PDB file of C-alpha atoms and ligand atoms in Angstrom:
ATOM      1  CA  GLN A   1      35.173  42.775 -42.287  1.00  0.00           C
ATOM      2  CA  GLU A   2      34.919  43.958 -45.593  1.00  0.00           C
ATOM      3  CA  TYR A   3      33.901  47.722 -45.460  1.00  0.00           C
ATOM      4  CA  THR A   4      32.203  50.081 -48.412  1.00  0.00           C
ATOM      5  CA  ALA A   5      34.452  53.117 -47.938  1.00  0.00           C
ATOM      6  CA  LEU A   6      32.194  56.475 -48.605  1.00  0.00           C
ATOM      7  CA  LYS A   7      34.067  59.423 -50.026  1.00  0.00           C
ATOM      8  CA  LEU A   8      31.888  62.887 -47.829  1.00  0.00           C
ATOM      9  CA  LYS A   9      33.517  65.395 -50.103  1.00  0.00           C
ATOM     10  CA  VAL A  10      34.543  68.635 -47.662  1.00  0.00           C
ATOM     11  CA  LYS A  11      32.194  71.762 -49.119  1.00  0.00           C
ATOM     12  CA  THR A  12      32.953  73.883 -46.166  1.00  0.00           C
ATOM     13  CA  TRP A  13      35.501  73.409 -42.950  1.00  0.00           C
ATOM     14  CA  ALA A  14      34.265  73.945 -39.787  1.00  0.00           C
ATOM     15  CA  ASP A  15      36.458  77.332 -38.537  1.00  0.00           C
ATOM     16  CA  LYS A  16      39.339  75.454 -36.799  1.00  0.00           C
ATOM     17  CA  ALA A  17      39.949  72.665 -39.196  1.00  0.00           C
ATOM     18  CA  GLY A  18      39.315  75.177 -41.963  1.00  0.00           C
ATOM     19  CA  GLU A  19      42.616  77.401 -40.031  1.00  0.00           C
ATOM     20  CA  THR A  20      44.538  73.909 -40.427  1.00  0.00           C
ATOM     21  CA  ILE A  21      43.500  73.498 -43.825  1.00  0.00           C
ATOM     22  CA  ASN A  22      44.232  77.214 -44.836  1.00  0.00           C
ATOM     23  CA  GLY A  23      47.833  76.534 -43.879  1.00  0.00           C
ATOM     24  CA  LEU A  24      48.233  73.778 -46.257  1.00  0.00           C
ATOM     25  CA  LYS A  25      48.306  76.188 -48.831  1.00  0.00           C
ATOM     26  CA  LEU A  26      46.910  72.690 -51.225  1.00  0.00           C
ATOM     27  CA  GLU A  27      45.131  75.140 -53.533  1.00  0.00           C
ATOM     28  CA  GLY A  28      42.360  73.564 -55.108  1.00  0.00           C
ATOM     29  CA  ALA A  29      42.806  70.041 -54.202  1.00  0.00           C
ATOM     30  CA  ASN A  30      39.775  68.045 -53.183  1.00  0.00           C
ATOM     31  CA  PHE A  31      39.728  66.976 -49.180  1.00  0.00           C
ATOM     32  CA  TYR A  32      37.137  63.960 -48.419  1.00  0.00           C
ATOM     33  CA  LEU A  33      35.929  63.017 -44.652  1.00  0.00           C
ATOM     34  CA  VAL A  34      35.784  58.667 -44.977  1.00  0.00           C
ATOM     35  CA  PRO A  35      33.422  57.235 -43.339  1.00  0.00           C
ATOM     36  CA  ALA A  36      33.196  52.878 -43.523  1.00  0.00           C
ATOM     37  CA  THR A  37      30.062  51.158 -43.842  1.00  0.00           C
ATOM     38  CA  LEU A  38      27.932  47.886 -43.839  1.00  0.00           C
ATOM     39  CA  ARG A  39      24.914  49.020 -45.213  1.00  0.00           C
ATOM     40  CA  PRO A  40      25.568  51.058 -48.376  1.00  0.00           C
ATOM     41  CA  GLU A  41      22.108  50.462 -49.437  1.00  0.00           C
ATOM     42  CA  THR A  42      20.814  53.169 -46.629  1.00  0.00           C
ATOM     43  CA  MET A  43      23.052  55.795 -48.270  1.00  0.00           C
ATOM     44  CA  TYR A  44      20.085  57.495 -49.397  1.00  0.00           C
ATOM     45  CA  GLY A  45      19.158  58.460 -45.842  1.00  0.00           C
ATOM     46  CA  GLN A  46      22.963  59.962 -44.298  1.00  0.00           C
ATOM     47  CA  THR A  47      21.553  62.751 -42.526  1.00  0.00           C
ATOM     48  CA  CYS A  48      25.131  63.831 -41.041  1.00  0.00           C
ATOM     49  CA  CYS A  49      28.357  62.202 -40.158  1.00  0.00           C
ATOM     50  CA  PHE A  50      29.795  61.288 -37.021  1.00  0.00           C
ATOM     51  CA  VAL A  51      33.578  61.949 -35.842  1.00  0.00           C
ATOM     52  CA  GLY A  52      34.564  61.234 -32.155  1.00  0.00           C
ATOM     53  CA  PRO A  53      34.912  64.751 -30.337  1.00  0.00           C
ATOM     54  CA  LYS A  54      38.723  63.189 -29.119  1.00  0.00           C
ATOM     55  CA  ILE A  55      39.811  61.368 -31.430  1.00  0.00           C
ATOM     56  CA  ASN A  56      43.231  62.852 -33.360  1.00  0.00           C
ATOM     57  CA  TYR A  57      42.269  62.212 -37.527  1.00  0.00           C
ATOM     58  CA  GLY A  58      45.189  62.690 -39.874  1.00  0.00           C
ATOM     59  CA  VAL A  59      44.310  64.070 -43.280  1.00  0.00           C
ATOM     60  CA  PHE A  60      46.352  61.814 -45.726  1.00  0.00           C
ATOM     61  CA  LYS A  61      47.517  62.422 -49.352  1.00  0.00           C
ATOM     62  CA  VAL A  62      45.710  59.924 -51.249  1.00  0.00           C
ATOM     63  CA  ASN A  63      46.822  61.304 -54.916  1.00  0.00           C
ATOM     64  CA  ASP A  64      47.628  64.667 -56.296  1.00  0.00           C
ATOM     65  CA  ASN A  65      44.802  66.201 -56.237  1.00  0.00           C
ATOM     66  CA  ASP A  66      42.998  64.080 -53.621  1.00  0.00           C
ATOM     67  CA  TYR A  67      43.071  63.997 -48.857  1.00  0.00           C
ATOM     68  CA  PHE A  68      41.343  61.810 -46.916  1.00  0.00           C
ATOM     69  CA  VAL A  69      40.439  62.326 -43.117  1.00  0.00           C
ATOM     70  CA  ILE A  70      40.506  59.313 -41.047  1.00  0.00           C
ATOM     71  CA  THR A  71      42.147  57.428 -38.650  1.00  0.00           C
ATOM     72  CA  ASN A  72      46.062  56.389 -38.547  1.00  0.00           C
ATOM     73  CA  ARG A  73      45.390  53.070 -38.366  1.00  0.00           C
ATOM     74  CA  ALA A  74      42.565  53.540 -40.894  1.00  0.00           C
ATOM     75  CA  ALA A  75      45.544  54.840 -43.585  1.00  0.00           C
ATOM     76  CA  ARG A  76      47.938  52.294 -42.564  1.00  0.00           C
ATOM     77  CA  ASN A  77      45.880  49.475 -43.918  1.00  0.00           C
ATOM     78  CA  MET A  78      44.396  51.010 -47.064  1.00  0.00           C
ATOM     79  CA  ALA A  79      48.614  51.908 -47.735  1.00  0.00           C
ATOM     80  CA  TYR A  80      48.348  47.820 -48.372  1.00  0.00           C
ATOM     81  CA  GLN A  81      44.959  48.099 -50.229  1.00  0.00           C
ATOM     82  CA  GLY A  82      45.550  49.849 -53.457  1.00  0.00           C
ATOM     83  CA  VAL A  83      43.862  53.293 -52.403  1.00  0.00           C
ATOM     84  CA  PHE A  84      47.048  55.530 -52.358  1.00  0.00           C
ATOM     85  CA  ALA A  85      48.621  56.079 -55.013  1.00  0.00           C
ATOM     86  CA  LYS A  86      52.396  54.846 -53.681  1.00  0.00           C
ATOM     87  CA  GLU A  87      51.687  51.464 -52.458  1.00  0.00           C
ATOM     88  CA  GLY A  88      52.789  50.799 -48.848  1.00  0.00           C
ATOM     89  CA  ASN A  89      53.545  54.639 -48.696  1.00  0.00           C
ATOM     90  CA  ILE A  90      51.570  57.145 -46.008  1.00  0.00           C
ATOM     91  CA  GLU A  91      52.018  60.978 -46.559  1.00  0.00           C
ATOM     92  CA  GLN A  92      49.960  62.432 -43.443  1.00  0.00           C
ATOM     93  CA  VAL A  93      50.063  66.660 -44.393  1.00  0.00           C
ATOM     94  CA  ALA A  94      48.096  67.698 -40.949  1.00  0.00           C
ATOM     95  CA  GLU A  95      46.222  66.511 -38.014  1.00  0.00           C
ATOM     96  CA  ILE A  96      42.633  67.416 -36.324  1.00  0.00           C
ATOM     97  CA  GLN A  97      40.960  66.597 -33.632  1.00  0.00           C
ATOM     98  CA  GLY A  98      37.632  65.542 -34.456  1.00  0.00           C
ATOM     99  CA  ALA A  99      36.214  68.302 -32.253  1.00  0.00           C
ATOM    100  CA  ASP A 100      37.250  71.040 -34.419  1.00  0.00           C
ATOM    101  CA  LEU A 101      35.964  69.627 -37.460  1.00  0.00           C
ATOM    102  CA  VAL A 102      32.687  69.649 -36.159  1.00  0.00           C
ATOM    103  CA  GLY A 103      29.985  72.114 -37.824  1.00  0.00           C
ATOM    104  CA  THR A 104      32.280  70.786 -41.683  1.00  0.00           C
ATOM    105  CA  LEU A 105      29.508  70.755 -44.083  1.00  0.00           C
ATOM    106  CA  VAL A 106      30.032  67.618 -46.543  1.00  0.00           C
ATOM    107  CA  ASN A 107      29.009  66.209 -49.626  1.00  0.00           C
ATOM    108  CA  ALA A 108      26.917  62.950 -48.748  1.00  0.00           C
ATOM    109  CA  PRO A 109      26.612  60.655 -52.372  1.00  0.00           C
ATOM    110  CA  LEU A 110      23.257  59.212 -52.433  1.00  0.00           C
ATOM    111  CA  SER A 111      21.720  60.881 -49.476  1.00  0.00           C
ATOM    112  CA  ILE A 112      18.491  63.202 -50.679  1.00  0.00           C
ATOM    113  CA  HIS A 113      20.334  66.028 -48.197  1.00  0.00           C
ATOM    114  CA  LYS A 114      21.765  67.098 -51.464  1.00  0.00           C
ATOM    115  CA  GLU A 115      23.031  70.520 -49.749  1.00  0.00           C
ATOM    116  CA  GLY A 116      25.252  68.129 -47.560  1.00  0.00           C
ATOM    117  CA  VAL A 117      24.818  67.076 -44.268  1.00  0.00           C
ATOM    118  CA  ARG A 118      26.986  68.284 -40.669  1.00  0.00           C
ATOM    119  CA  VAL A 119      29.897  66.723 -38.880  1.00  0.00           C
ATOM    120  CA  LEU A 120      28.861  65.754 -35.917  1.00  0.00           C
ATOM    121  CA  PRO A 121      30.112  64.530 -32.774  1.00  0.00           C
ATOM    122  CA  MET A 122      29.539  61.048 -31.194  1.00  0.00           C
ATOM    123  CA  GLU A 123      31.186  59.925 -28.069  1.00  0.00           C
ATOM    124  CA  THR A 124      30.930  56.280 -29.129  1.00  0.00           C
ATOM    125  CA  VAL A 125      33.360  56.028 -32.149  1.00  0.00           C
ATOM    126  CA  LEU A 126      35.670  53.810 -31.414  1.00  0.00           C
ATOM    127  CA  PRO A 127      39.262  54.983 -32.953  1.00  0.00           C
ATOM    128  CA  THR A 128      40.173  51.160 -33.546  1.00  0.00           C
ATOM    129  CA  LYS A 129      37.508  50.120 -35.997  1.00  0.00           C
ATOM    130  CA  GLY A 130      37.246  51.432 -39.497  1.00  0.00           C
ATOM    131  CA  THR A 131      38.096  54.796 -39.992  1.00  0.00           C
ATOM    132  CA  GLY A 132      36.962  56.466 -36.812  1.00  0.00           C
ATOM    133  CA  VAL A 133      34.157  58.631 -39.217  1.00  0.00           C
ATOM    134  CA  VAL A 134      30.628  57.221 -39.249  1.00  0.00           C
ATOM    135  CA  THR A 135      27.607  58.199 -41.295  1.00  0.00           C
ATOM    136  CA  SER A 136      24.600  58.254 -39.661  1.00  0.00           C
ATOM    137  CA  VAL A 137      21.433  57.135 -41.142  1.00  0.00           C
ATOM    138  CA  PRO A 138      19.290  57.387 -38.550  1.00  0.00           C
ATOM    139  CA  SER A 139      16.324  55.751 -40.008  1.00  0.00           C
ATOM    140  CA  ASP A 140      18.453  52.363 -39.899  1.00  0.00           C
ATOM    141  CA  SER A 141      20.760  52.538 -37.411  1.00  0.00           C
ATOM    142  CA  PRO A 142      19.758  53.050 -33.758  1.00  0.00           C
ATOM    143  CA  ASP A 143      22.944  53.946 -32.438  1.00  0.00           C
ATOM    144  CA  ASP A 144      22.697  56.964 -34.603  1.00  0.00           C
ATOM    145  CA  TYR A 145      19.067  57.722 -34.388  1.00  0.00           C
ATOM    146  CA  ALA A 146      19.664  57.407 -30.309  1.00  0.00           C
ATOM    147  CA  THR A 147      23.070  60.169 -30.802  1.00  0.00           C
ATOM    148  CA  ILE A 148      20.830  62.226 -33.098  1.00  0.00           C
ATOM    149  CA  MET A 149      17.772  62.858 -30.429  1.00  0.00           C
ATOM    150  CA  ASP A 150      20.250  63.466 -27.594  1.00  0.00           C
ATOM    151  CA  LEU A 151      22.420  66.345 -29.797  1.00  0.00           C
ATOM    152  CA  ALA A 152      18.921  67.736 -30.379  1.00  0.00           C
ATOM    153  CA  LYS A 153      18.218  67.728 -27.224  1.00  0.00           C
ATOM    154  CA  LYS A 154      21.334  68.968 -25.907  1.00  0.00           C
ATOM    155  CA  ALA A 155      22.146  71.037 -28.675  1.00  0.00           C
ATOM    156  CA  GLU A 156      23.819  74.214 -26.483  1.00  0.00           C
ATOM    157  CA  TYR A 157      26.378  71.577 -24.640  1.00  0.00           C
ATOM    158  CA  TYR A 158      27.457  70.023 -27.838  1.00  0.00           C
ATOM    159  CA  GLY A 159      28.234  73.152 -28.681  1.00  0.00           C
ATOM    160  CA  ILE A 160      26.153  72.902 -32.834  1.00  0.00           C
ATOM    161  CA  GLN A 161      22.960  73.890 -33.998  1.00  0.00           C
ATOM    162  CA  LYS A 162      20.191  71.853 -33.726  1.00  0.00           C
ATOM    163  CA  GLU A 163      19.039  72.378 -36.751  1.00  0.00           C
ATOM    164  CA  TRP A 164      22.089  70.156 -38.028  1.00  0.00           C
ATOM    165  CA  ALA A 165      20.591  67.246 -36.048  1.00  0.00           C
ATOM    166  CA  GLU A 166      17.741  67.559 -37.046  1.00  0.00           C
ATOM    167  CA  LEU A 167      17.821  67.084 -41.380  1.00  0.00           C
ATOM    168  CA  GLU A 168      14.430  64.763 -42.244  1.00  0.00           C
ATOM    169  CA  ILE A 169      14.873  61.711 -41.819  1.00  0.00           C
ATOM    170  CA  PRO A 170      13.740  59.553 -44.811  1.00  0.00           C
ATOM    171  CA  ALA A 171      12.043  56.127 -45.279  1.00  0.00           C
ATOM    172  CA  ILE A 172      14.748  53.757 -47.013  1.00  0.00           C
ATOM    173  CA  ILE A 173      13.477  50.226 -45.705  1.00  0.00           C
ATOM    174  CA  ASN A 174       9.799  49.043 -45.212  1.00  0.00           C
ATOM    175  CA  THR A 175      10.259  45.446 -42.602  1.00  0.00           C
ATOM    176  CA  PRO A 176       7.307  43.306 -41.721  1.00  0.00           C
ATOM    177  CA  SER A 177       8.218  43.491 -37.814  1.00  0.00           C
ATOM    178  CA  TYR A 178       9.423  47.330 -37.911  1.00  0.00           C
ATOM    179  CA  GLY A 179       7.615  49.143 -40.415  1.00  0.00           C
ATOM    180  CA  ASP A 180       9.350  51.549 -41.775  1.00  0.00           C
ATOM    181  CA  LYS A 181      11.972  53.386 -39.845  1.00  0.00           C
ATOM    182  CA  CYS A 182      13.319  50.500 -37.539  1.00  0.00           C
ATOM    183  CA  ALA A 183      15.719  52.626 -35.553  1.00  0.00           C
ATOM    184  CA  GLU A 184      13.189  54.934 -34.146  1.00  0.00           C
ATOM    185  CA  PHE A 185      10.564  51.138 -33.923  1.00  0.00           C
ATOM    186  CA  LEU A 186      13.833  49.609 -31.892  1.00  0.00           C
ATOM    187  CA  VAL A 187      14.783  52.697 -29.766  1.00  0.00           C
ATOM    188  CA  LYS A 188      11.505  52.876 -28.264  1.00  0.00           C
ATOM    189  CA  LYS A 189      10.149  49.418 -27.804  1.00  0.00           C
ATOM    190  CA  LEU A 190      13.603  48.791 -25.609  1.00  0.00           C
ATOM    191  CA  LYS A 191      13.089  51.978 -24.295  1.00  0.00           C
ATOM    192  CA  ILE A 192      16.373  53.172 -24.838  1.00  0.00           C
ATOM    193  CA  SER A 193      16.980  57.031 -23.755  1.00  0.00           C
ATOM    194  CA  SER A 194      20.401  57.449 -24.362  1.00  0.00           C
ATOM    195  CA  PRO A 195      23.458  56.994 -26.723  1.00  0.00           C
ATOM    196  CA  LYS A 196      25.298  55.508 -23.266  1.00  0.00           C
ATOM    197  CA  ASP A 197      22.665  52.795 -22.946  1.00  0.00           C
ATOM    198  CA  THR A 198      24.765  50.228 -25.212  1.00  0.00           C
ATOM    199  CA  LYS A 199      24.121  47.054 -24.106  1.00  0.00           C
ATOM    200  CA  GLN A 200      19.942  47.431 -25.019  1.00  0.00           C
ATOM    201  CA  LEU A 201      22.332  49.596 -28.777  1.00  0.00           C
ATOM    202  CA  GLU A 202      23.730  46.141 -28.999  1.00  0.00           C
ATOM    203  CA  GLU A 203      20.445  44.692 -28.783  1.00  0.00           C
ATOM    204  CA  ALA A 204      18.769  47.065 -31.231  1.00  0.00           C
ATOM    205  CA  LYS A 205      21.671  46.878 -34.095  1.00  0.00           C
ATOM    206  CA  GLU A 206      21.452  43.105 -34.524  1.00  0.00           C
ATOM    207  CA  LEU A 207      17.275  43.005 -34.498  1.00  0.00           C
ATOM    208  CA  ALA A 208      17.614  45.225 -37.003  1.00  0.00           C
ATOM    209  CA  TYR A 209      20.660  43.943 -38.781  1.00  0.00           C
ATOM    210  CA  LYS A 210      19.082  40.549 -39.431  1.00  0.00           C
ATOM    211  CA  GLU A 211      15.347  42.238 -40.037  1.00  0.00           C
ATOM    212  CA  GLY A 212      16.364  45.217 -42.926  1.00  0.00           C
ATOM    213  CA  PHE A 213      19.110  41.956 -44.249  1.00  0.00           C
ATOM    214  CA  TYR A 214      16.119  38.848 -44.541  1.00  0.00           C
ATOM    215  CA  GLN A 215      13.163  40.832 -44.787  1.00  0.00           C
ATOM    216  CA  GLY A 216      13.657  44.837 -45.607  1.00  0.00           C
ATOM    217  CA  THR A 217      12.565  46.082 -48.610  1.00  0.00           C
ATOM    218  CA  MET A 218      14.171  49.309 -50.405  1.00  0.00           C
ATOM    219  CA  VAL A 219      11.234  51.824 -50.566  1.00  0.00           C
ATOM    220  CA  ILE A 220      13.469  54.648 -52.064  1.00  0.00           C
ATOM    221  CA  GLY A 221      16.267  54.911 -54.861  1.00  0.00           C
ATOM    222  CA  GLU A 222      16.125  53.126 -58.229  1.00  0.00           C
ATOM    223  CA  PHE A 223      16.110  49.637 -56.160  1.00  0.00           C
ATOM    224  CA  LYS A 224      12.626  50.413 -54.770  1.00  0.00           C
ATOM    225  CA  GLY A 225      10.307  47.664 -54.732  1.00  0.00           C
ATOM    226  CA  GLU A 226      13.354  45.060 -54.118  1.00  0.00           C
ATOM    227  CA  LYS A 227      14.620  43.204 -51.657  1.00  0.00           C
ATOM    228  CA  VAL A 228      17.551  44.178 -49.368  1.00  0.00           C
ATOM    229  CA  GLU A 229      19.376  41.267 -49.832  1.00  0.00           C
ATOM    230  CA  THR A 230      19.107  41.729 -53.788  1.00  0.00           C
ATOM    231  CA  ALA A 231      19.637  45.623 -53.393  1.00  0.00           C
ATOM    232  CA  LYS A 232      22.842  45.893 -51.828  1.00  0.00           C
ATOM    233  CA  PRO A 233      25.179  44.945 -53.808  1.00  0.00           C
ATOM    234  CA  LYS A 234      23.474  46.805 -56.843  1.00  0.00           C
ATOM    235  CA  VAL A 235      23.967  50.168 -54.287  1.00  0.00           C
ATOM    236  CA  ARG A 236      27.485  48.910 -54.231  1.00  0.00           C
ATOM    237  CA  LYS A 237      28.539  48.510 -56.953  1.00  0.00           C
ATOM    238  CA  GLN A 238      26.992  51.987 -58.442  1.00  0.00           C
ATOM    239  CA  LEU A 239      28.536  53.566 -56.241  1.00  0.00           C
ATOM    240  CA  ILE A 240      32.099  52.398 -56.778  1.00  0.00           C
ATOM    241  CA  GLU A 241      31.488  53.018 -60.040  1.00  0.00           C
ATOM    242  CA  ALA A 242      30.851  56.371 -59.581  1.00  0.00           C
ATOM    243  CA  GLY A 243      33.846  56.515 -57.584  1.00  0.00           C
ATOM    244  CA  GLU A 244      32.022  57.325 -55.053  1.00  0.00           C
ATOM    245  CA  ALA A 245      32.990  54.404 -52.536  1.00  0.00           C
ATOM    246  CA  PHE A 246      36.081  52.275 -52.925  1.00  0.00           C
ATOM    247  CA  VAL A 247      36.126  48.539 -50.716  1.00  0.00           C
ATOM    248  CA  TYR A 248      38.238  48.923 -47.453  1.00  0.00           C
ATOM    249  CA  SER A 249      38.788  45.702 -45.574  1.00  0.00           C
ATOM    250  CA  GLU A 250      39.988  45.554 -42.340  1.00  0.00           C
ATOM    251  CA  PRO A 251      42.030  42.782 -40.647  1.00  0.00           C
ATOM    252  CA  GLU A 252      40.620  39.966 -38.481  1.00  0.00           C
ATOM    253  CA  ARG A 253      40.383  41.637 -34.822  1.00  0.00           C
ATOM    254  CA  LYS A 254      39.658  40.195 -31.665  1.00  0.00           C
ATOM    255  CA  VAL A 255      35.865  41.247 -30.452  1.00  0.00           C
ATOM    256  CA  VAL A 256      35.747  43.477 -27.801  1.00  0.00           C
ATOM    257  CA  SER A 257      32.432  44.103 -26.173  1.00  0.00           C
ATOM    258  CA  ARG A 258      31.361  47.579 -26.579  1.00  0.00           C
ATOM    259  CA  SER A 259      29.910  47.554 -22.777  1.00  0.00           C
ATOM    260  CA  ALA A 260      32.594  45.999 -21.008  1.00  0.00           C
TER     261      ALA A 260
HETATM  262  C1  ZZB B 301      26.041  53.397 -41.926  1.00  0.00           C
HETATM  263  C2  ZZB B 301      25.168  52.333 -41.434  1.00  0.00           C
HETATM  264  C3  ZZB B 301      23.529  52.015 -41.127  1.00  0.00           C
HETATM  265  C4  ZZB B 301      25.686  51.076 -40.237  1.00  0.00           C
HETATM  266  C5  ZZB B 301      22.791  51.384 -40.983  1.00  0.00           C
HETATM  267  C6  ZZB B 301      24.572  50.661 -40.153  1.00  0.00           C
HETATM  268  C7  ZZB B 301      23.141  50.369 -39.866  1.00  0.00           C
HETATM  269  P1  ZZB B 301      29.310  46.654 -36.596  1.00  0.00           P
HETATM  270  O1  ZZB B 301      28.095  46.265 -36.850  1.00  0.00           O
HETATM  271  O2  ZZB B 301      29.474  47.209 -35.285  1.00  0.00           O
HETATM  272  O3  ZZB B 301      30.540  45.523 -37.072  1.00  0.00           O
HETATM  273  N1  ZZB B 301      30.644  51.945 -37.459  1.00  0.00           N
HETATM  274  C8  ZZB B 301      31.330  51.887 -38.453  1.00  0.00           C
HETATM  275  N2  ZZB B 301      32.851  52.202 -38.118  1.00  0.00           N
HETATM  276  C9  ZZB B 301      32.751  52.606 -36.653  1.00  0.00           C
HETATM  277  C10 ZZB B 301      33.623  53.709 -35.569  1.00  0.00           C
HETATM  278  N3  ZZB B 301      35.239  53.314 -35.626  1.00  0.00           N
HETATM  279  N4  ZZB B 301      33.163  53.447 -34.338  1.00  0.00           N
HETATM  280  C11 ZZB B 301      30.871  53.401 -33.849  1.00  0.00           C
HETATM  281  N5  ZZB B 301      30.690  52.753 -35.225  1.00  0.00           N
HETATM  282  C12 ZZB B 301      31.437  52.510 -36.117  1.00  0.00           C
HETATM  283  O4  ZZB B 301      29.950  48.050 -37.251  1.00  0.00           O
HETATM  284  C13 ZZB B 301      29.199  48.491 -38.409  1.00  0.00           C
HETATM  285  C14 ZZB B 301      28.653  49.623 -38.190  1.00  0.00           C
HETATM  286  O5  ZZB B 301      28.824  50.506 -37.214  1.00  0.00           O
HETATM  287  C15 ZZB B 301      28.811  50.823 -39.683  1.00  0.00           C
HETATM  288  O6  ZZB B 301      27.941  51.048 -40.665  1.00  0.00           O
HETATM  289  C16 ZZB B 301      28.672  51.952 -38.872  1.00  0.00           C
HETATM  290  O7  ZZB B 301      27.479  52.071 -39.751  1.00  0.00           O
HETATM  291  C17 ZZB B 301      29.308  51.592 -37.696  1.00  0.00           C
HETATM  292  F1  ZZB B 301      21.644  51.636 -40.648  1.00  0.00           F
HETATM  293  O8  ZZB B 301      27.446  52.354 -41.471  1.00  0.00           O
HETATM  294  B1  ZZB B 301      27.035  52.035 -40.305  1.00  0.00           B
HETATM  295  C18 ZZB B 301      21.304  48.191 -37.586  1.00  0.00           C
HETATM  296  C19 ZZB B 301      23.089  48.969 -38.067  1.00  0.00           C
HETATM  297  N6  ZZB B 301      22.526  49.542 -38.719  1.00  0.00           N
END
């Protein structure tokens, strides 16, 4: 699986994570949460960044100035893909639990939300996939849409500010069958009421992928008016050339159904 890994630079840390980071005394260092995505063309619509609250993340040294917050498993893969300064070498400087990252403000490249987006909890993040960090695009990802609706509804229970889950959701892609915001359309059509409706969400995701890729037209950004099929590699190339993203590959693995 070839992903685009996106660099979300930390602007301000949530309290607990901030204590850990301050304890490292790494003056002037840059820290990034690094989600892996298959949909670089949707990055205009990022409204938050998800972590698994129970997942343990490592803080890994990339080079003299930069550090990534990702799972240990992702760091091991990256170490052999020329991502870190020293090939095959992993240097972990801290560990932070997902729950302690919640509330952190990060900069999301290309997002319409220039002031930054918040790190929020998502129970269904798989520690064994990608980097264990997921960027949220509720216009085009049914899982993301269902999760932010739930977060906004139960903000207090999740220990977050409601507004963090309620950032404006811009339209990114128009499709003939599902309109401008396919995730919302499909969540309603398949009567999905919670992020735990895994079977329907799986179906919604497949439908959204197919329709978006083969029938979709960009309605935002530099490639507005172009088919998704042609815009996708262009947006990806732009992000990589700007130093805001890089290629991250994952060794093939047995596919385990999420609903199993
Ligand atoms: C942004 C995005 C925008 C995504 C979209 C999807 C969609 P897949 O499809 O199952 O192979 N993802 C990445 N890592 C994880 C993880 N550890 N746990 C849970 N979800 C994860 O997985 C690829 C997609 O699943 C990734 O692409 C990421 O969300 C999420 F509009 O990034 B995506 C119709 C989907 N639309």
